[in-house]
Amino acid sequence: MTSYRKKLIEVALPVDEINAACVREKSIRHGHPSTLHLWWARRPLATARAVIFAQMVDDPSSIHGLSEEEILVERERLFEIIRKLVIWENTANEKVLEEARAEIRKSWARTCAETGEDPNKLPAFHDPFAGGGALPIEAQRLGLESYASDLNPVAVLINKAMIEIPPKFAGKAPVNPTSQEEISLVEKPWRGAEGLAEDVRYYGEWMRDEAQKNIGHLYPKIEVTREMVEKRPDLAQYEGQKLTVIAWLWARTVKSPNPAFSHVDVPLASTFMLSTKKGMEHYVQPVIEGDSYRFEVKVGLPENLAAAKAGTKVGRGIFGCLLSGTRMTGDYLRAEASAGGMGVRLMAIVAEGKRSRVYLPPTEEMEAVANSAEPAWRPDVEFEPNALGFRVGNYGMRTWGDLFTDRQLVALTTFSDLVGEARKRAEVDAIQAGLADDGIPLRDGGKGAKAYGEAVGVYLAFGVDRLADRSSTICGWDTGYTKIRNTFGRQALPMTWDYAEGNPFSTSTGNFSSSLTWIEKILASSKSAVNGFGLQSDASSQEISSNKVISIDPPYYDNIGYADLSDFFYVWLRRALKDTFPKLFATVAVPKAEELVATPYRHGGEQAAETFFLDGMTQAMNRLALQANPHFPVTIYYAFKQSEHSSAGRGHASTGWETFLAAVMGAGFGLTGTWPMRTELANRMRGMASNALASSIVLVCRKRPEDAPIATRQDFLRDLRSALPAALANLQRSNLAPVDLAQSSIGPGMAAFSNYRKVIEADGSDMSVRSALQLINQVLDESL
């Protein structure tokens, strides 16, 4: 008999409906918290909401006096609440949310009746690996005071912006002068953080206008001349007009390896197509003139479409000299780049037309303006060239500043510095609007004018980060959607041979105003008045979890190098906000030594990295096992790579999965449930055929009793053969995707293994996690 009330998540879940909501949510952008600031591998909100609800609500089987039939009816009623709860349109539906909160309170009241605790004070929630904040924000939405901690300063700031700052200023009217002068706006009921969102919009516009005054000359309009029209009759409607540039399209160059042209910088163009939209096709036509060349822009499809699509590329990482056809291998390109021999050449210009893009040829004037930019500052912080997914280090790039053009550096530095000026303006205006002039900063819990100005500054700095994501030389031009790609289309820094340099003052892709619009929408939709806290803490030594409900989404062994990646944003946030959060931005780069990721380059090899991860994760899990509120299970997400699905589930070893399970069980946890969740989007840049994250298993854990029994290998095998067939049948009835079925079936087997203190092999040694997994796969094969 258990000494605790079983929660719904330990017995049953409507997995199909949760997974369907997760899949749909991956296509939602507008208003989704993930658009506040980029983070990698966030859990879907639907999953987080359902899991936290189900780990707090009693399963009907633990309610005394219910018949078997009544238990099934009551469980179905709870399922129906979850089905409504996970629908995206119900994310801010107070009626649906309050129904869920009422169930949580009801279950807590039952527990309190037995323990004597206060039924009017729900336990708080904590996620010690908060990352992008999906779990903490959903706990807050369900009515729990929410604590989000992370070692990474960027993650900490994201969580502050999501769960800590909005409730501080909930219900306040905007303080900007325009809003204060409008009686209708002053008297308007401002719900949640709507007033704060309006101020972010206002001061963001002020920043844009000020930046344009200061550096607008670096982003000139382009005139459509008579000469252009003579060559391109389609431009006749724009003759004499000056069009706003959306993007300048550049190709990197190196010296030709052919001795006859070794003085010529030849282009490394991955494509000459500008637009592949049906009926709106445009392309670049190189025109060779002796030992030089120029680019023209043509309308329609080229005669040799395949060649145009390939640009000067002749193989993977191999290019051909435009003048001679001589092949340029990867080794040659790396050597040239490392020696400082890589340059750039303008290929085309994209401008704003009448409800369409206008593609124009490069001009010497436009190149001259770009080359005239002189940045006063650059983020000369070095990155690790061997970091997971980093390729740019092979081509002479060593610091974060190397990823940007001089013009991009001028723009980002200008906007970053304007954050501080906007913050001061907001503080002055807040005093005029009646907020307390108490001088207490945001970092010290302030809610007056100073804290308000700093809060506005946080979101403006996020706008600069969003701009940076579309303002690096990693950003390519999407010929299908005809827009600038962002830097992080995936969790890596690949090399791009041709890139799009955007205009922050346009009204199209890559501009500053649209970067802020995403943030305003998130803020305006934030209605929670429940307190939240974003804190910096090491998960392996933190004490924040004490007596709290725990749900975590920890790092997945070596899947994503969060710290290395997030430095891209950290350098800009630090410039804009180091006065607001001096401790958070005390270091020149994100802390990395303690990050719980198995990174071989950081720890001296794969074996040392595995040991570091296992030891650190075991310590972190041990903190949770000791501190978690005993009335609730701990839920832990583990996301699989495609390779883990194909190998670990069918009798082969998966180091990440094994190491993770060993850490969980080594901390004294036993598994009471496992649930497969379709938490990853497959149709992205790293798709189904790559080693990308595919889906998650949610592990439901309770602290293993100190007097848990010891079993023999035969005892364990007997348990497996008893439990797995029924578990497999349940999973098959859930219509799981084939890629998930084998891996998900491991869960019930590991539940049997982890609930023993240890399992003894025939030779007297302790059974390892790897051996347990092999036995589970063996019995699974017998059951299929």
Tab-separated table of C-alpha atoms in Angstrom, residues 457-731:
chain	number	residue	atom	x	y	z
A	457	GLY	CA	14.020	48.157	-20.740
A	458	VAL	CA	14.026	44.351	-20.405
A	459	TYR	CA	11.469	43.938	-23.179
A	460	LEU	CA	13.170	46.540	-25.376
A	461	ALA	CA	16.429	44.585	-24.980
A	462	PHE	CA	14.568	41.469	-26.063
A	463	GLY	CA	13.537	43.425	-29.158
A	464	VAL	CA	17.223	44.036	-29.894
A	465	ASP	CA	17.908	40.317	-29.466
A	466	ARG	CA	15.122	39.464	-31.885
A	467	LEU	CA	16.665	41.958	-34.316
A	468	ALA	CA	20.099	40.352	-33.837
A	469	ASP	CA	18.635	36.952	-34.717
A	470	ARG	CA	17.843	38.351	-38.185
A	471	SER	CA	20.895	40.605	-38.422
A	472	SER	CA	23.918	38.335	-38.710
A	473	THR	CA	25.835	36.937	-41.646
A	474	ILE	CA	24.327	33.525	-40.859
A	475	CYS	CA	20.956	34.791	-42.118
A	476	GLY	CA	20.200	33.513	-45.596
A	477	TRP	CA	17.536	34.665	-48.033
A	478	ASP	CA	14.515	32.374	-48.280
A	479	THR	CA	13.683	32.245	-51.988
A	480	GLY	CA	10.320	30.567	-51.373
A	481	TYR	CA	8.922	32.872	-48.697
A	482	THR	CA	11.101	35.744	-50.004
A	483	LYS	CA	12.251	36.874	-46.591
A	484	ILE	CA	15.330	36.852	-44.383
A	485	ARG	CA	15.925	33.640	-42.475
A	486	ASN	CA	16.875	33.965	-38.833
A	487	THR	CA	20.272	32.998	-37.441
A	488	PHE	CA	18.929	30.097	-35.420
A	489	GLY	CA	16.763	28.131	-37.820
A	490	ARG	CA	18.193	25.265	-35.781
A	491	GLN	CA	20.296	24.933	-32.635
A	492	ALA	CA	23.580	25.450	-34.441
A	493	LEU	CA	25.753	28.007	-36.196
A	494	PRO	CA	26.210	26.682	-39.728
A	495	MET	CA	28.304	28.417	-42.348
A	496	THR	CA	26.316	30.447	-44.861
A	497	TRP	CA	27.995	31.306	-48.140
A	498	ASP	CA	25.572	34.009	-49.210
A	499	TYR	CA	23.574	36.007	-46.724
A	500	ALA	CA	20.874	38.657	-46.468
A	501	GLU	CA	21.591	41.895	-44.633
A	502	GLY	CA	18.306	43.405	-43.511
A	503	ASN	CA	17.163	46.978	-43.015
A	504	PRO	CA	15.999	47.629	-39.419
A	505	PHE	CA	14.023	50.659	-40.659
A	506	SER	CA	11.994	48.913	-43.365
A	507	THR	CA	8.477	47.661	-42.795
A	508	SER	CA	9.335	44.170	-43.981
A	509	THR	CA	11.165	41.159	-42.642
A	510	GLY	CA	14.051	41.824	-40.273
A	511	ASN	CA	13.010	45.293	-39.063
A	512	PHE	CA	13.085	46.487	-35.455
A	513	SER	CA	9.407	47.426	-35.169
A	514	SER	CA	8.167	43.967	-36.101
A	515	SER	CA	10.666	42.457	-33.644
A	516	LEU	CA	8.937	44.416	-30.882
A	517	THR	CA	5.426	43.628	-32.128
A	518	TRP	CA	5.889	39.944	-31.234
A	519	ILE	CA	6.905	40.954	-27.714
A	520	GLU	CA	3.998	43.376	-27.277
A	521	LYS	CA	1.529	40.616	-28.181
A	522	ILE	CA	2.948	38.281	-25.544
A	523	LEU	CA	2.844	40.968	-22.876
A	524	ALA	CA	-0.675	42.059	-23.765
A	525	SER	CA	-1.877	38.464	-23.356
A	526	SER	CA	-0.232	38.067	-19.931
A	527	LYS	CA	-3.063	38.228	-17.416
A	528	SER	CA	-1.696	36.350	-14.388
A	529	ALA	CA	-1.605	38.145	-11.033
A	530	VAL	CA	0.026	35.156	-9.303
A	531	ASN	CA	3.615	35.825	-8.247
A	532	GLY	CA	6.506	34.349	-10.172
A	533	PHE	CA	10.258	34.423	-9.637
A	534	GLY	CA	13.126	34.006	-12.094
A	535	LEU	CA	16.343	33.099	-10.263
A	536	GLN	CA	19.907	32.152	-11.172
A	537	SER	CA	20.921	28.906	-9.506
A	538	ASP	CA	22.899	25.727	-10.120
A	539	ALA	CA	20.469	22.794	-10.184
A	540	SER	CA	22.977	20.474	-8.498
A	541	SER	CA	23.210	22.621	-5.363
A	542	GLN	CA	19.991	24.688	-5.221
A	543	GLU	CA	17.605	24.695	-2.264
A	544	ILE	CA	14.701	26.480	-3.966
A	545	SER	CA	12.805	23.196	-4.481
A	546	SER	CA	12.057	22.777	-0.774
A	547	ASN	CA	8.479	21.529	-0.319
A	548	LYS	CA	7.476	22.554	-3.845
A	549	VAL	CA	5.763	20.788	-6.729
A	550	ILE	CA	8.484	19.857	-9.238
A	551	SER	CA	8.341	19.408	-12.992
A	552	ILE	CA	11.574	19.615	-14.955
A	553	ASP	CA	12.823	19.581	-18.511
A	554	PRO	CA	16.563	18.998	-17.981
A	555	PRO	CA	19.361	19.072	-20.576
A	556	TYR	CA	19.509	15.952	-22.735
A	557	TYR	CA	23.071	14.717	-22.377
A	558	ASP	CA	24.762	16.176	-25.484
A	559	ASN	CA	21.821	17.196	-27.661
A	560	ILE	CA	22.003	20.991	-27.337
A	561	GLY	CA	24.833	23.278	-26.222
A	562	TYR	CA	22.641	25.890	-24.543
A	563	ALA	CA	25.460	27.911	-22.969
A	564	ASP	CA	27.535	28.122	-26.147
A	565	LEU	CA	24.519	29.090	-28.248
A	566	SER	CA	23.083	31.634	-25.844
A	567	ASP	CA	26.277	33.722	-25.792
A	568	PHE	CA	25.053	35.055	-29.159
A	569	PHE	CA	22.281	36.868	-27.277
A	570	TYR	CA	24.102	37.351	-23.983
A	571	VAL	CA	26.638	39.805	-25.419
A	572	TRP	CA	23.839	42.141	-26.554
A	573	LEU	CA	21.728	41.718	-23.407
A	574	ARG	CA	24.752	42.450	-21.274
A	575	ARG	CA	25.471	45.684	-23.117
A	576	ALA	CA	21.854	46.822	-22.720
A	577	LEU	CA	21.043	45.537	-19.218
A	578	LYS	CA	24.225	45.142	-17.178
A	579	ASP	CA	23.234	48.179	-15.071
A	580	THR	CA	19.791	46.699	-14.432
A	581	PHE	CA	21.076	43.247	-13.445
A	582	PRO	CA	24.771	43.655	-12.546
A	583	LYS	CA	25.072	40.234	-10.864
A	584	LEU	CA	23.290	38.395	-13.651
A	585	PHE	CA	25.605	39.969	-16.247
A	586	ALA	CA	28.777	40.032	-14.145
A	587	THR	CA	30.724	37.749	-16.507
A	588	VAL	CA	31.661	38.515	-20.115
A	589	ALA	CA	30.036	35.263	-21.263
A	590	VAL	CA	27.489	32.723	-20.043
A	591	PRO	CA	28.790	30.355	-17.284
A	592	LYS	CA	29.780	27.076	-18.907
A	593	ALA	CA	31.920	24.947	-16.609
A	594	GLU	CA	28.944	23.875	-14.449
A	595	GLU	CA	26.450	23.440	-17.313
A	596	LEU	CA	24.976	19.919	-17.150
A	597	VAL	CA	25.682	18.929	-20.732
A	598	ALA	CA	28.045	16.146	-21.793
A	599	THR	CA	30.449	18.281	-23.827
A	600	PRO	CA	33.656	16.393	-24.768
A	601	TYR	CA	35.725	19.481	-25.640
A	602	ARG	CA	34.960	21.016	-22.238
A	603	HIS	CA	35.735	17.938	-20.128
A	604	GLY	CA	38.624	16.311	-21.951
A	605	GLY	CA	36.886	13.557	-23.906
A	606	GLU	CA	33.672	11.574	-24.222
A	607	GLN	CA	34.214	9.391	-21.147
A	608	ALA	CA	34.993	12.348	-18.905
A	609	ALA	CA	31.983	14.213	-20.309
A	610	GLU	CA	29.701	11.249	-19.549
A	611	THR	CA	31.056	11.030	-16.001
A	612	PHE	CA	30.536	14.762	-15.490
A	613	PHE	CA	26.962	14.563	-16.747
A	614	LEU	CA	26.089	11.505	-14.658
A	615	ASP	CA	27.577	12.923	-11.469
A	616	GLY	CA	26.027	16.345	-11.939
A	617	MET	CA	22.596	15.065	-12.948
A	618	THR	CA	22.595	12.601	-10.047
A	619	GLN	CA	23.350	15.479	-7.665
A	620	ALA	CA	20.585	17.562	-9.213
A	621	MET	CA	18.084	14.707	-9.004
A	622	ASN	CA	19.147	13.993	-5.446
A	623	ARG	CA	18.296	17.610	-4.546
A	624	LEU	CA	14.827	17.059	-5.952
A	625	ALA	CA	14.317	13.711	-4.227
A	626	LEU	CA	15.209	15.309	-0.888
A	627	GLN	CA	13.298	18.561	-1.298
A	628	ALA	CA	10.189	17.875	-3.400
A	629	ASN	CA	6.799	18.106	-1.732
A	630	PRO	CA	6.092	14.477	-0.724
A	631	HIS	CA	2.412	14.718	-1.613
A	632	PHE	CA	3.146	15.023	-5.336
A	633	PRO	CA	5.224	13.028	-7.798
A	634	VAL	CA	8.070	14.708	-9.664
A	635	THR	CA	7.700	14.784	-13.452
A	636	ILE	CA	10.790	14.728	-15.669
A	637	TYR	CA	10.945	15.145	-19.447
A	638	TYR	CA	13.458	13.232	-21.513
A	639	ALA	CA	13.566	14.094	-25.224
A	640	PHE	CA	14.934	11.549	-27.667
A	641	LYS	CA	17.035	12.013	-30.744
A	642	GLN	CA	16.016	10.118	-33.848
A	643	SER	CA	19.072	7.876	-33.463
A	644	GLU	CA	18.003	6.971	-29.938
A	645	HIS	CA	14.601	5.886	-31.250
A	646	SER	CA	16.210	3.626	-33.826
A	647	SER	CA	18.850	2.167	-31.536
A	648	ALA	CA	17.953	2.332	-27.859
A	649	GLY	CA	14.518	0.897	-28.383
A	650	ARG	CA	15.675	-2.266	-30.121
A	651	GLY	CA	18.414	-3.729	-28.022
A	652	HIS	CA	21.225	-1.266	-28.662
A	653	ALA	CA	22.805	1.159	-26.242
A	654	SER	CA	21.973	4.838	-26.064
A	655	THR	CA	24.454	6.636	-23.854
A	656	GLY	CA	22.243	9.648	-23.227
A	657	TRP	CA	19.177	7.630	-22.233
A	658	GLU	CA	21.159	5.195	-20.079
A	659	THR	CA	23.074	7.957	-18.332
A	660	PHE	CA	19.916	9.929	-17.691
A	661	LEU	CA	18.051	6.936	-16.213
A	662	ALA	CA	21.071	6.042	-14.082
A	663	ALA	CA	21.090	9.574	-12.682
A	664	VAL	CA	17.372	9.466	-11.862
A	665	MET	CA	17.579	6.116	-10.097
A	666	GLY	CA	20.916	6.873	-8.469
A	667	ALA	CA	19.223	9.828	-6.772
A	668	GLY	CA	16.775	7.480	-5.059
A	669	PHE	CA	13.804	7.902	-7.388
A	670	GLY	CA	11.493	5.124	-8.440
A	671	LEU	CA	9.303	5.424	-11.547
A	672	THR	CA	5.517	5.284	-11.058
A	673	GLY	CA	4.575	6.109	-14.625
A	674	THR	CA	5.891	6.999	-18.072
A	675	TRP	CA	4.062	8.807	-20.877
A	676	PRO	CA	5.091	9.359	-24.509
A	677	MET	CA	4.600	12.920	-25.738
A	678	ARG	CA	4.955	14.242	-29.280
A	679	THR	CA	6.761	17.383	-28.212
A	680	GLU	CA	8.981	18.057	-31.221
A	681	LEU	CA	8.278	19.397	-34.687
A	682	ALA	CA	9.732	17.128	-37.360
A	683	ASN	CA	9.351	19.260	-40.498
A	684	ARG	CA	12.016	21.777	-39.617
A	685	MET	CA	15.572	22.289	-40.857
A	686	ARG	CA	16.848	19.302	-38.917
A	687	GLY	CA	14.152	16.866	-39.922
A	688	MET	CA	13.130	13.287	-39.445
A	689	ALA	CA	16.245	11.864	-41.091
A	690	SER	CA	18.638	13.799	-38.875
A	691	ASN	CA	19.808	13.365	-35.328
A	692	ALA	CA	17.278	15.924	-34.064
A	693	LEU	CA	14.963	15.794	-31.086
A	694	ALA	CA	11.830	13.839	-31.959
A	695	SER	CA	9.637	13.187	-28.945
A	696	SER	CA	9.654	13.072	-25.176
A	697	ILE	CA	8.977	10.580	-22.448
A	698	VAL	CA	7.557	12.108	-19.297
A	699	LEU	CA	8.842	10.127	-16.320
A	700	VAL	CA	6.689	10.200	-13.192
A	701	CYS	CA	8.860	9.681	-10.119
A	702	ARG	CA	8.476	9.220	-6.387
A	703	LYS	CA	11.249	8.931	-3.851
A	704	ARG	CA	11.980	5.225	-3.498
A	705	PRO	CA	11.273	3.918	0.036
A	706	GLU	CA	14.365	3.348	2.132
A	707	ASP	CA	13.193	-0.236	2.749
A	708	ALA	CA	12.647	-1.045	-0.953
A	709	PRO	CA	13.390	-4.739	-1.599
A	710	ILE	CA	16.350	-6.287	-3.354
A	711	ALA	CA	15.561	-8.572	-6.301
A	712	THR	CA	17.380	-11.231	-8.283
A	713	ARG	CA	17.702	-11.217	-12.044
A	714	GLN	CA	14.992	-13.892	-12.200
A	715	ASP	CA	12.645	-11.855	-10.013
A	716	PHE	CA	13.089	-8.901	-12.346
A	717	LEU	CA	12.512	-11.007	-15.457
A	718	ARG	CA	9.342	-12.449	-13.934
A	719	ASP	CA	8.061	-8.929	-13.218
A	720	LEU	CA	8.842	-7.835	-16.755
A	721	ARG	CA	7.024	-10.734	-18.384
A	722	SER	CA	4.034	-9.981	-16.207
A	723	ALA	CA	3.921	-6.204	-16.731
A	724	LEU	CA	5.107	-5.538	-20.287
A	725	PRO	CA	2.412	-7.276	-22.388
A	726	ALA	CA	-0.392	-5.336	-20.725
A	727	ALA	CA	1.573	-2.080	-20.913
A	728	LEU	CA	2.308	-2.659	-24.587
A	729	ALA	CA	-1.362	-3.268	-25.300
A	730	ASN	CA	-2.250	0.029	-23.623
A	731	LEU	CA	0.343	1.888	-25.668
